Amino acid sequence: EYCNGGSLSKCLKQYQKLNNHPFSEEIVQHLMRQIVEGIKYLHKKRIIHRDIKMDNILVNFDSKYNSKNLNMLKANIKIIDFGFSTYLEESKLKYTAVGSPVNMAPTILRKLTNQNEITKLIGYDEKVDIWSLGTLCYEMLVGRLTFFGRNMNELYEKVKRGNYKLPLWLI
């Protein structure tokens, strides 16, 4: 299915270029409501996406006018790329480390940075998607990644400690 706005990442970059700031709270609420509803539906079906990020959200505008003007309040979203998705059986956990590290929950990210036997035994469930929703929301509001590191260990340490910068204008 064709989505005339491209990825949410592309829309955010274009929006920032045109307006000199990231999405407003009103726009983020509009988009997050749709994204959360989509993830809620998946979780009801016991499906974990495991790779929620800006590039895996497509935007479709209801008209060429709204597309051209980046009227995000007239945008509908589509969640895509289910390549890392998995079915979560009742009362079971997943153990595979997959997804995009900058949006990955600490439970999964730990597996990529520390390969000892103890961390391999720690499982996760659909709550990893909730973490990713938080990083997505931050990125839309602030205009940059929540966490960034020069390597996986630095990234994991920042995630583990909750080391991110919250702009004063957002407080």
PDB file of C-alpha atoms in Angstrom:
ATOM      1  CA  GLU A   1       0.000   0.000   0.000  1.00  0.00           C
ATOM      2  CA  TYR A   2       1.386   3.367  -1.020  1.00  0.00           C
ATOM      3  CA  CYS A   3       1.776   5.965   1.729  1.00  0.00           C
ATOM      4  CA  ASN A   4       2.251   9.427   0.224  1.00  0.00           C
ATOM      5  CA  GLY A   5       4.184  10.871   3.191  1.00  0.00           C
ATOM      6  CA  GLY A   6       6.994   8.338   3.345  1.00  0.00           C
ATOM      7  CA  SER A   7       8.473   7.395   6.703  1.00  0.00           C
ATOM      8  CA  LEU A   8       7.810   9.264   9.935  1.00  0.00           C
ATOM      9  CA  SER A   9      11.554   9.902  10.097  1.00  0.00           C
ATOM     10  CA  LYS A  10      11.456  11.653   6.711  1.00  0.00           C
ATOM     11  CA  CYS A  11       8.400  13.694   7.735  1.00  0.00           C
ATOM     12  CA  LEU A  12      10.064  14.817  10.961  1.00  0.00           C
ATOM     13  CA  LYS A  13      13.214  15.933   9.115  1.00  0.00           C
ATOM     14  CA  GLN A  14      11.166  17.861   6.541  1.00  0.00           C
ATOM     15  CA  TYR A  15       8.975  19.380   9.247  1.00  0.00           C
ATOM     16  CA  GLN A  16      12.015  20.507  11.245  1.00  0.00           C
ATOM     17  CA  LYS A  17      13.580  22.026   8.146  1.00  0.00           C
ATOM     18  CA  LEU A  18      10.392  24.001   7.366  1.00  0.00           C
ATOM     19  CA  ASN A  19       9.523  25.040  10.944  1.00  0.00           C
ATOM     20  CA  ASN A  20      12.890  25.106  12.764  1.00  0.00           C
ATOM     21  CA  HIS A  21      11.497  22.852  15.491  1.00  0.00           C
ATOM     22  CA  PRO A  22      10.270  19.268  15.886  1.00  0.00           C
ATOM     23  CA  PHE A  23       6.610  18.248  16.047  1.00  0.00           C
ATOM     24  CA  SER A  24       4.359  20.038  18.533  1.00  0.00           C
ATOM     25  CA  GLU A  25       2.799  18.187  21.445  1.00  0.00           C
ATOM     26  CA  GLU A  26      -0.545  18.258  19.612  1.00  0.00           C
ATOM     27  CA  ILE A  27       0.959  16.540  16.575  1.00  0.00           C
ATOM     28  CA  VAL A  28       2.803  13.987  18.694  1.00  0.00           C
ATOM     29  CA  GLN A  29      -0.430  13.179  20.551  1.00  0.00           C
ATOM     30  CA  HIS A  30      -2.235  12.687  17.234  1.00  0.00           C
ATOM     31  CA  LEU A  31       0.467  10.368  15.878  1.00  0.00           C
ATOM     32  CA  MET A  32       1.152   8.483  19.122  1.00  0.00           C
ATOM     33  CA  ARG A  33      -2.550   7.757  19.597  1.00  0.00           C
ATOM     34  CA  GLN A  34      -2.558   5.910  16.271  1.00  0.00           C
ATOM     35  CA  ILE A  35       0.748   4.139  16.893  1.00  0.00           C
ATOM     36  CA  VAL A  36      -0.306   3.015  20.378  1.00  0.00           C
ATOM     37  CA  GLU A  37      -3.628   1.718  19.026  1.00  0.00           C
ATOM     38  CA  GLY A  38      -1.723  -0.315  16.426  1.00  0.00           C
ATOM     39  CA  ILE A  39       0.660  -1.771  18.996  1.00  0.00           C
ATOM     40  CA  LYS A  40      -2.248  -2.432  21.372  1.00  0.00           C
ATOM     41  CA  TYR A  41      -3.926  -4.468  18.610  1.00  0.00           C
ATOM     42  CA  LEU A  42      -0.730  -6.458  18.024  1.00  0.00           C
ATOM     43  CA  HIS A  43      -0.311  -7.141  21.734  1.00  0.00           C
ATOM     44  CA  LYS A  44      -3.923  -8.348  22.000  1.00  0.00           C
ATOM     45  CA  LYS A  45      -2.970 -10.888  19.334  1.00  0.00           C
ATOM     46  CA  ARG A  46       0.167 -11.750  21.383  1.00  0.00           C
ATOM     47  CA  ILE A  47       2.485 -10.314  18.729  1.00  0.00           C
ATOM     48  CA  ILE A  48       5.601  -8.356  19.707  1.00  0.00           C
ATOM     49  CA  HIS A  49       6.916  -6.020  16.981  1.00  0.00           C
ATOM     50  CA  ARG A  50      10.459  -5.669  18.438  1.00  0.00           C
ATOM     51  CA  ASP A  51      11.615  -2.994  15.963  1.00  0.00           C
ATOM     52  CA  ILE A  52       9.472   0.076  16.548  1.00  0.00           C
ATOM     53  CA  LYS A  53      11.317   3.075  15.174  1.00  0.00           C
ATOM     54  CA  MET A  54      10.671   6.167  13.052  1.00  0.00           C
ATOM     55  CA  ASP A  55      11.625   4.393   9.826  1.00  0.00           C
ATOM     56  CA  ASN A  56       9.072   1.633  10.502  1.00  0.00           C
ATOM     57  CA  ILE A  57       6.147   4.039  10.684  1.00  0.00           C
ATOM     58  CA  LEU A  58       4.754   5.242   7.355  1.00  0.00           C
ATOM     59  CA  VAL A  59       2.643   8.370   6.935  1.00  0.00           C
ATOM     60  CA  ASN A  60      -0.334   8.806   4.639  1.00  0.00           C
ATOM     61  CA  PHE A  61      -1.991  12.200   4.140  1.00  0.00           C
ATOM     62  CA  ASP A  62      -5.638  12.507   3.134  1.00  0.00           C
ATOM     63  CA  SER A  63      -4.872  14.959   0.304  1.00  0.00           C
ATOM     64  CA  LYS A  64      -2.029  16.330  -1.832  1.00  0.00           C
ATOM     65  CA  TYR A  65      -2.512  19.709  -0.171  1.00  0.00           C
ATOM     66  CA  ASN A  66      -1.938  18.263   3.322  1.00  0.00           C
ATOM     67  CA  SER A  67       0.988  16.201   2.072  1.00  0.00           C
ATOM     68  CA  LYS A  68       2.659  19.216   0.461  1.00  0.00           C
ATOM     69  CA  ASN A  69       2.145  21.344   3.597  1.00  0.00           C
ATOM     70  CA  LEU A  70       3.087  18.531   6.002  1.00  0.00           C
ATOM     71  CA  ASN A  71      -0.183  18.917   7.884  1.00  0.00           C
ATOM     72  CA  MET A  72       0.615  16.138  10.359  1.00  0.00           C
ATOM     73  CA  LEU A  73      -2.780  16.498  12.035  1.00  0.00           C
ATOM     74  CA  LYS A  74      -4.292  15.136   8.812  1.00  0.00           C
ATOM     75  CA  ALA A  75      -1.869  12.220   8.690  1.00  0.00           C
ATOM     76  CA  ASN A  76      -2.653   8.564   9.233  1.00  0.00           C
ATOM     77  CA  ILE A  77       0.093   6.141  10.138  1.00  0.00           C
ATOM     78  CA  LYS A  78       0.883   2.567   9.190  1.00  0.00           C
ATOM     79  CA  ILE A  79       3.205   0.349  11.189  1.00  0.00           C
ATOM     80  CA  ILE A  80       5.480  -1.660   8.895  1.00  0.00           C
ATOM     81  CA  ASP A  81       8.411  -4.091   8.857  1.00  0.00           C
ATOM     82  CA  PHE A  82       7.332  -7.106  10.830  1.00  0.00           C
ATOM     83  CA  GLY A  83      10.585  -8.943  10.075  1.00  0.00           C
ATOM     84  CA  PHE A  84      11.569  -9.119  13.768  1.00  0.00           C
ATOM     85  CA  SER A  85       8.024  -9.633  15.025  1.00  0.00           C
ATOM     86  CA  THR A  86       7.189 -12.768  16.924  1.00  0.00           C
ATOM     87  CA  TYR A  87       4.261 -14.521  18.514  1.00  0.00           C
ATOM     88  CA  LEU A  88       4.453 -14.667  22.309  1.00  0.00           C
ATOM     89  CA  GLU A  89       2.933 -17.817  23.695  1.00  0.00           C
ATOM     90  CA  GLU A  90       0.967 -17.535  26.944  1.00  0.00           C
ATOM     91  CA  SER A  91       3.248 -17.284  30.018  1.00  0.00           C
ATOM     92  CA  LYS A  92       6.410 -17.539  27.902  1.00  0.00           C
ATOM     93  CA  LEU A  93       9.228 -15.103  27.326  1.00  0.00           C
ATOM     94  CA  LYS A  94      11.492 -14.356  24.351  1.00  0.00           C
ATOM     95  CA  TYR A  95      15.269 -14.404  24.527  1.00  0.00           C
ATOM     96  CA  THR A  96      16.510 -13.328  21.087  1.00  0.00           C
ATOM     97  CA  ALA A  97      18.285  -9.961  20.778  1.00  0.00           C
ATOM     98  CA  VAL A  98      16.765  -8.289  17.690  1.00  0.00           C
ATOM     99  CA  GLY A  99      15.767  -4.758  16.727  1.00  0.00           C
ATOM    100  CA  SER A 100      17.414  -1.364  16.343  1.00  0.00           C
ATOM    101  CA  PRO A 101      19.750  -0.650  19.287  1.00  0.00           C
ATOM    102  CA  VAL A 102      18.858   3.049  19.716  1.00  0.00           C
ATOM    103  CA  ASN A 103      15.193   2.169  20.337  1.00  0.00           C
ATOM    104  CA  MET A 104      15.808  -1.148  22.097  1.00  0.00           C
ATOM    105  CA  ALA A 105      14.625  -1.824  25.632  1.00  0.00           C
ATOM    106  CA  PRO A 106      17.424  -2.354  28.180  1.00  0.00           C
ATOM    107  CA  THR A 107      16.417  -6.013  28.581  1.00  0.00           C
ATOM    108  CA  ILE A 108      17.244  -6.740  24.938  1.00  0.00           C
ATOM    109  CA  LEU A 109      20.142  -4.298  24.593  1.00  0.00           C
ATOM    110  CA  ARG A 110      21.904  -5.956  27.523  1.00  0.00           C
ATOM    111  CA  LYS A 111      22.077  -9.176  25.488  1.00  0.00           C
ATOM    112  CA  LEU A 112      24.014  -7.440  22.700  1.00  0.00           C
ATOM    113  CA  THR A 113      26.549  -5.808  25.019  1.00  0.00           C
ATOM    114  CA  ASN A 114      27.137  -8.571  27.576  1.00  0.00           C
ATOM    115  CA  GLN A 115      27.251 -12.124  26.285  1.00  0.00           C
ATOM    116  CA  ASN A 116      27.703 -13.942  29.624  1.00  0.00           C
ATOM    117  CA  GLU A 117      25.412 -16.816  30.659  1.00  0.00           C
ATOM    118  CA  ILE A 118      23.385 -14.800  33.199  1.00  0.00           C
ATOM    119  CA  THR A 119      22.130 -12.221  30.671  1.00  0.00           C
ATOM    120  CA  LYS A 120      21.301 -14.935  28.143  1.00  0.00           C
ATOM    121  CA  LEU A 121      18.763 -16.329  30.626  1.00  0.00           C
ATOM    122  CA  ILE A 122      16.878 -13.047  31.051  1.00  0.00           C
ATOM    123  CA  GLY A 123      13.738 -13.042  28.924  1.00  0.00           C
ATOM    124  CA  TYR A 124      11.349 -10.317  27.863  1.00  0.00           C
ATOM    125  CA  ASP A 125       7.744  -9.869  26.743  1.00  0.00           C
ATOM    126  CA  GLU A 126       5.666  -7.258  24.891  1.00  0.00           C
ATOM    127  CA  LYS A 127       6.784  -4.521  27.294  1.00  0.00           C
ATOM    128  CA  VAL A 128       9.864  -4.062  25.090  1.00  0.00           C
ATOM    129  CA  ASP A 129       7.544  -2.428  22.533  1.00  0.00           C
ATOM    130  CA  ILE A 130       6.311   0.004  25.193  1.00  0.00           C
ATOM    131  CA  TRP A 131       9.914   1.113  25.812  1.00  0.00           C
ATOM    132  CA  SER A 132      10.355   1.720  22.086  1.00  0.00           C
ATOM    133  CA  LEU A 133       7.159   3.799  22.007  1.00  0.00           C
ATOM    134  CA  GLY A 134       8.718   6.053  24.634  1.00  0.00           C
ATOM    135  CA  THR A 135      11.865   6.570  22.566  1.00  0.00           C
ATOM    136  CA  LEU A 136       9.713   7.271  19.517  1.00  0.00           C
ATOM    137  CA  CYS A 137       7.684   9.879  21.397  1.00  0.00           C
ATOM    138  CA  TYR A 138      10.868  11.554  22.670  1.00  0.00           C
ATOM    139  CA  GLU A 139      12.345  11.677  19.174  1.00  0.00           C
ATOM    140  CA  MET A 140       9.218  13.319  17.741  1.00  0.00           C
ATOM    141  CA  LEU A 141       9.066  15.925  20.518  1.00  0.00           C
ATOM    142  CA  VAL A 142      12.782  16.717  20.761  1.00  0.00           C
ATOM    143  CA  GLY A 143      13.925  16.058  17.207  1.00  0.00           C
ATOM    144  CA  ARG A 144      16.806  13.735  18.048  1.00  0.00           C
ATOM    145  CA  LEU A 145      17.446  10.236  19.377  1.00  0.00           C
ATOM    146  CA  THR A 146      16.747   9.606  23.060  1.00  0.00           C
ATOM    147  CA  PHE A 147      20.003   7.707  23.562  1.00  0.00           C
ATOM    148  CA  PHE A 148      23.188   7.755  21.517  1.00  0.00           C
ATOM    149  CA  GLY A 149      26.522   6.058  22.027  1.00  0.00           C
ATOM    150  CA  ARG A 150      29.714   5.672  20.024  1.00  0.00           C
ATOM    151  CA  ASN A 151      29.487   1.916  20.552  1.00  0.00           C
ATOM    152  CA  MET A 152      27.068  -0.672  21.969  1.00  0.00           C
ATOM    153  CA  ASN A 153      28.544  -0.604  25.492  1.00  0.00           C
ATOM    154  CA  GLU A 154      28.305   3.200  25.733  1.00  0.00           C
ATOM    155  CA  LEU A 155      24.756   3.092  24.388  1.00  0.00           C
ATOM    156  CA  TYR A 156      23.761   0.393  26.873  1.00  0.00           C
ATOM    157  CA  GLU A 157      25.265   2.314  29.800  1.00  0.00           C
ATOM    158  CA  LYS A 158      23.273   5.421  28.859  1.00  0.00           C
ATOM    159  CA  VAL A 159      20.068   3.393  28.503  1.00  0.00           C
ATOM    160  CA  LYS A 160      20.681   1.502  31.752  1.00  0.00           C
ATOM    161  CA  ARG A 161      21.290   4.722  33.684  1.00  0.00           C
ATOM    162  CA  GLY A 162      18.472   6.609  31.936  1.00  0.00           C
ATOM    163  CA  ASN A 163      21.095   9.097  30.748  1.00  0.00           C
ATOM    164  CA  TYR A 164      19.319  11.382  28.281  1.00  0.00           C
ATOM    165  CA  LYS A 165      18.862  15.128  27.979  1.00  0.00           C
ATOM    166  CA  LEU A 166      15.445  16.686  28.368  1.00  0.00           C
ATOM    167  CA  PRO A 167      15.300  20.188  26.855  1.00  0.00           C
ATOM    168  CA  LEU A 168      14.152  22.915  29.226  1.00  0.00           C
ATOM    169  CA  TRP A 169      11.377  23.963  26.824  1.00  0.00           C
ATOM    170  CA  LEU A 170       9.832  20.533  27.174  1.00  0.00           C
ATOM    171  CA  ILE A 171       9.669  20.554  30.969  1.00  0.00           C
TER     172      ILE A 171
END
